[in-house]
Amino acid sequence: MIRRDRGERRIPELNTSSLPDLIFTVLFFFMIVTTMRSVPMKVRYQTPEGYGLSELKKNSSTLYLFIGRPVAPSGDVARDTFVIQVNDRYVALDKVDEHVAAFREQLLPDEQEMMTVSMKIDRDVPMGIVTDVKMALRKAGALKVHYNSSPVADEP
């Protein structure tokens, strides 16, 4: 009878040379797919329609300002009143300029020049409120303003 010597069995080593490529591919996938920041909606609005619209490029120096009726009324905000939301919080009309100036101070000096205010306003908001907000933006030095609207179904 032939006897085989079973000696030590060795487990082959795992080849990890392609592991960094796989990790970087997954990292780039998540960087592209993930949104870094979103503003929670506390204001209900229906945008007006318009012609010749262009899209605003999203960047970190964009301040989102919403004017409309609150989605969920709280103790100090009634459902039938119009409220102003700057990024993620309700702001009184006389404090809009302070919040915009505080946002501007958080930006880098290069981004401060490119700061844009994106206004999303309900179509039923009185123009007097919009004018007061625009005056507060001027006071804060935010002169680059974009108005959000929906395209008209049948453009001329």
Short mmCIF file of N, CA and C in Angstrom, two decimals, residues 60-129:
data_model
loop_
_atom_site.label_atom_id
_atom_site.label_comp_id
_atom_site.label_asym_id
_atom_site.label_seq_id
_atom_site.Cartn_x
_atom_site.Cartn_y
_atom_site.Cartn_z
N SER A 60 -22.87 75.61 -4.27
CA SER A 60 -22.92 75.85 -2.82
C SER A 60 -23.23 77.30 -2.47
N SER A 61 -23.14 78.20 -3.43
CA SER A 61 -23.39 79.61 -3.14
C SER A 61 -24.81 80.04 -3.51
N THR A 62 -25.73 79.09 -3.57
CA THR A 62 -27.13 79.41 -3.88
C THR A 62 -27.94 79.38 -2.59
N LEU A 63 -28.66 80.46 -2.34
CA LEU A 63 -29.55 80.58 -1.19
C LEU A 63 -30.97 80.38 -1.70
N TYR A 64 -31.71 79.46 -1.11
CA TYR A 64 -33.08 79.18 -1.54
C TYR A 64 -34.05 79.92 -0.65
N LEU A 65 -34.94 80.68 -1.26
CA LEU A 65 -35.92 81.48 -0.56
C LEU A 65 -37.30 81.11 -1.09
N PHE A 66 -38.19 80.65 -0.22
CA PHE A 66 -39.53 80.23 -0.59
C PHE A 66 -40.54 81.16 0.06
N ILE A 67 -41.58 81.51 -0.70
CA ILE A 67 -42.67 82.31 -0.14
C ILE A 67 -43.97 81.61 -0.51
N GLY A 68 -44.77 81.30 0.50
CA GLY A 68 -46.04 80.63 0.27
C GLY A 68 -46.73 80.33 1.58
N ARG A 69 -47.76 79.52 1.51
CA ARG A 69 -48.47 79.11 2.72
C ARG A 69 -47.73 77.93 3.36
N PRO A 70 -47.75 77.83 4.69
CA PRO A 70 -47.02 76.74 5.35
C PRO A 70 -47.64 75.38 5.05
N VAL A 71 -46.80 74.36 4.94
CA VAL A 71 -47.27 73.00 4.69
C VAL A 71 -47.98 72.47 5.92
N ALA A 72 -47.34 72.58 7.06
CA ALA A 72 -47.93 72.14 8.33
C ALA A 72 -47.93 73.33 9.27
N PRO A 73 -49.09 73.91 9.56
CA PRO A 73 -49.12 75.08 10.44
C PRO A 73 -48.66 74.72 11.84
N SER A 74 -47.91 75.63 12.43
CA SER A 74 -47.47 75.43 13.82
C SER A 74 -48.22 76.42 14.71
N GLY A 75 -47.82 76.50 15.96
CA GLY A 75 -48.52 77.36 16.91
C GLY A 75 -48.51 78.82 16.54
N ASP A 76 -47.40 79.32 15.98
CA ASP A 76 -47.31 80.75 15.68
C ASP A 76 -47.54 81.07 14.21
N VAL A 77 -47.78 80.05 13.38
CA VAL A 77 -48.00 80.28 11.95
C VAL A 77 -49.34 79.67 11.56
N ALA A 78 -50.24 80.50 11.04
CA ALA A 78 -51.55 80.01 10.60
C ALA A 78 -51.46 79.52 9.16
N ARG A 79 -52.39 78.63 8.79
CA ARG A 79 -52.37 78.03 7.45
C ARG A 79 -52.69 79.04 6.35
N ASP A 80 -53.51 80.06 6.64
CA ASP A 80 -53.93 80.98 5.59
C ASP A 80 -53.01 82.18 5.41
N THR A 81 -51.91 82.26 6.14
CA THR A 81 -50.97 83.37 5.98
C THR A 81 -49.82 82.95 5.09
N PHE A 82 -49.14 83.92 4.51
CA PHE A 82 -47.97 83.64 3.69
C PHE A 82 -46.73 83.76 4.57
N VAL A 83 -45.82 82.80 4.43
CA VAL A 83 -44.60 82.80 5.22
C VAL A 83 -43.39 82.79 4.29
N ILE A 84 -42.25 83.20 4.83
CA ILE A 84 -41.00 83.24 4.08
C ILE A 84 -40.08 82.18 4.69
N GLN A 85 -39.55 81.32 3.84
CA GLN A 85 -38.60 80.30 4.29
C GLN A 85 -37.26 80.59 3.61
N VAL A 86 -36.23 80.81 4.41
CA VAL A 86 -34.87 81.00 3.90
C VAL A 86 -34.11 79.72 4.21
N ASN A 87 -33.69 79.01 3.16
CA ASN A 87 -33.09 77.69 3.26
C ASN A 87 -34.01 76.76 4.04
N ASP A 88 -33.78 76.51 5.31
CA ASP A 88 -34.58 75.52 6.02
C ASP A 88 -35.34 76.06 7.22
N ARG A 89 -35.51 77.38 7.33
CA ARG A 89 -36.23 77.91 8.48
C ARG A 89 -37.12 79.08 8.08
N TYR A 90 -38.20 79.26 8.86
CA TYR A 90 -39.08 80.40 8.67
C TYR A 90 -38.38 81.66 9.14
N VAL A 91 -38.59 82.74 8.39
CA VAL A 91 -37.95 84.01 8.71
C VAL A 91 -39.00 85.12 8.59
N ALA A 92 -38.99 86.04 9.54
CA ALA A 92 -39.87 87.20 9.45
C ALA A 92 -39.33 88.13 8.37
N LEU A 93 -40.22 88.91 7.78
CA LEU A 93 -39.84 89.79 6.68
C LEU A 93 -38.74 90.76 7.08
N ASP A 94 -38.78 91.28 8.30
CA ASP A 94 -37.77 92.25 8.72
C ASP A 94 -36.43 91.60 9.07
N LYS A 95 -36.35 90.27 9.09
CA LYS A 95 -35.10 89.56 9.40
C LYS A 95 -34.48 88.90 8.17
N VAL A 96 -35.10 89.04 7.00
CA VAL A 96 -34.59 88.39 5.79
C VAL A 96 -33.18 88.88 5.47
N ASP A 97 -32.96 90.19 5.55
CA ASP A 97 -31.64 90.72 5.22
C ASP A 97 -30.56 90.20 6.16
N GLU A 98 -30.89 90.00 7.44
CA GLU A 98 -29.91 89.48 8.39
C GLU A 98 -29.54 88.03 8.06
N HIS A 99 -30.52 87.22 7.69
CA HIS A 99 -30.25 85.82 7.35
C HIS A 99 -29.45 85.71 6.06
N VAL A 100 -29.75 86.56 5.10
CA VAL A 100 -29.00 86.55 3.84
C VAL A 100 -27.56 87.00 4.09
N ALA A 101 -27.37 88.02 4.90
CA ALA A 101 -26.02 88.48 5.22
C ALA A 101 -25.24 87.41 5.98
N ALA A 102 -25.91 86.69 6.88
CA ALA A 102 -25.24 85.61 7.62
C ALA A 102 -24.84 84.48 6.68
N PHE A 103 -25.71 84.15 5.71
CA PHE A 103 -25.37 83.12 4.73
C PHE A 103 -24.17 83.55 3.90
N ARG A 104 -24.15 84.82 3.50
CA ARG A 104 -23.04 85.34 2.71
C ARG A 104 -21.72 85.27 3.47
N GLU A 105 -21.76 85.55 4.76
CA GLU A 105 -20.54 85.51 5.58
C GLU A 105 -19.97 84.10 5.70
N GLN A 106 -20.81 83.08 5.59
CA GLN A 106 -20.35 81.70 5.68
C GLN A 106 -19.61 81.24 4.43
N LEU A 107 -19.79 81.96 3.33
CA LEU A 107 -19.18 81.56 2.06
C LEU A 107 -17.73 82.02 1.98
N LEU A 108 -17.00 81.36 1.11
CA LEU A 108 -15.64 81.80 0.82
C LEU A 108 -15.68 83.11 0.05
N PRO A 109 -14.60 83.90 0.07
CA PRO A 109 -14.63 85.20 -0.63
C PRO A 109 -14.95 85.07 -2.12
N ASP A 110 -14.45 84.02 -2.79
CA ASP A 110 -14.77 83.85 -4.22
C ASP A 110 -16.24 83.53 -4.43
N GLU A 111 -16.81 82.75 -3.52
CA GLU A 111 -18.22 82.36 -3.64
C GLU A 111 -19.15 83.50 -3.29
N GLN A 112 -18.69 84.45 -2.47
CA GLN A 112 -19.55 85.57 -2.09
C GLN A 112 -19.92 86.40 -3.31
N GLU A 113 -19.00 86.52 -4.27
CA GLU A 113 -19.30 87.28 -5.49
C GLU A 113 -20.30 86.55 -6.37
N MET A 114 -20.30 85.22 -6.30
CA MET A 114 -21.18 84.42 -7.15
C MET A 114 -22.48 84.04 -6.45
N MET A 115 -22.73 84.55 -5.25
CA MET A 115 -23.92 84.17 -4.49
C MET A 115 -25.19 84.51 -5.27
N THR A 116 -26.07 83.54 -5.34
CA THR A 116 -27.33 83.68 -6.07
C THR A 116 -28.47 83.35 -5.13
N VAL A 117 -29.56 84.12 -5.22
CA VAL A 117 -30.76 83.82 -4.45
C VAL A 117 -31.79 83.25 -5.42
N SER A 118 -32.23 82.03 -5.14
CA SER A 118 -33.25 81.39 -5.95
C SER A 118 -34.59 81.54 -5.24
N MET A 119 -35.48 82.34 -5.81
CA MET A 119 -36.78 82.61 -5.18
C MET A 119 -37.84 81.72 -5.81
N LYS A 120 -38.50 80.95 -4.96
CA LYS A 120 -39.61 80.10 -5.38
C LYS A 120 -40.85 80.62 -4.68
N ILE A 121 -41.73 81.24 -5.45
CA ILE A 121 -42.84 82.00 -4.89
C ILE A 121 -44.15 81.43 -5.41
N ASP A 122 -45.10 81.27 -4.51
CA ASP A 122 -46.43 80.82 -4.88
C ASP A 122 -47.10 81.87 -5.77
N ARG A 123 -47.87 81.41 -6.72
CA ARG A 123 -48.50 82.35 -7.66
C ARG A 123 -49.55 83.23 -7.01
N ASP A 124 -50.04 82.87 -5.82
CA ASP A 124 -51.06 83.66 -5.15
C ASP A 124 -50.50 84.68 -4.15
N VAL A 125 -49.19 84.74 -4.02
CA VAL A 125 -48.57 85.68 -3.07
C VAL A 125 -48.75 87.10 -3.60
N PRO A 126 -49.18 88.04 -2.75
CA PRO A 126 -49.31 89.43 -3.20
C PRO A 126 -47.95 90.01 -3.59
N MET A 127 -47.96 90.83 -4.62
CA MET A 127 -46.72 91.41 -5.13
C MET A 127 -46.05 92.32 -4.11
N GLY A 128 -46.81 92.86 -3.16
CA GLY A 128 -46.22 93.70 -2.12
C GLY A 128 -45.23 92.95 -1.25
N ILE A 129 -45.53 91.69 -0.94
CA ILE A 129 -44.60 90.87 -0.15
C ILE A 129 -43.34 90.60 -0.95
#
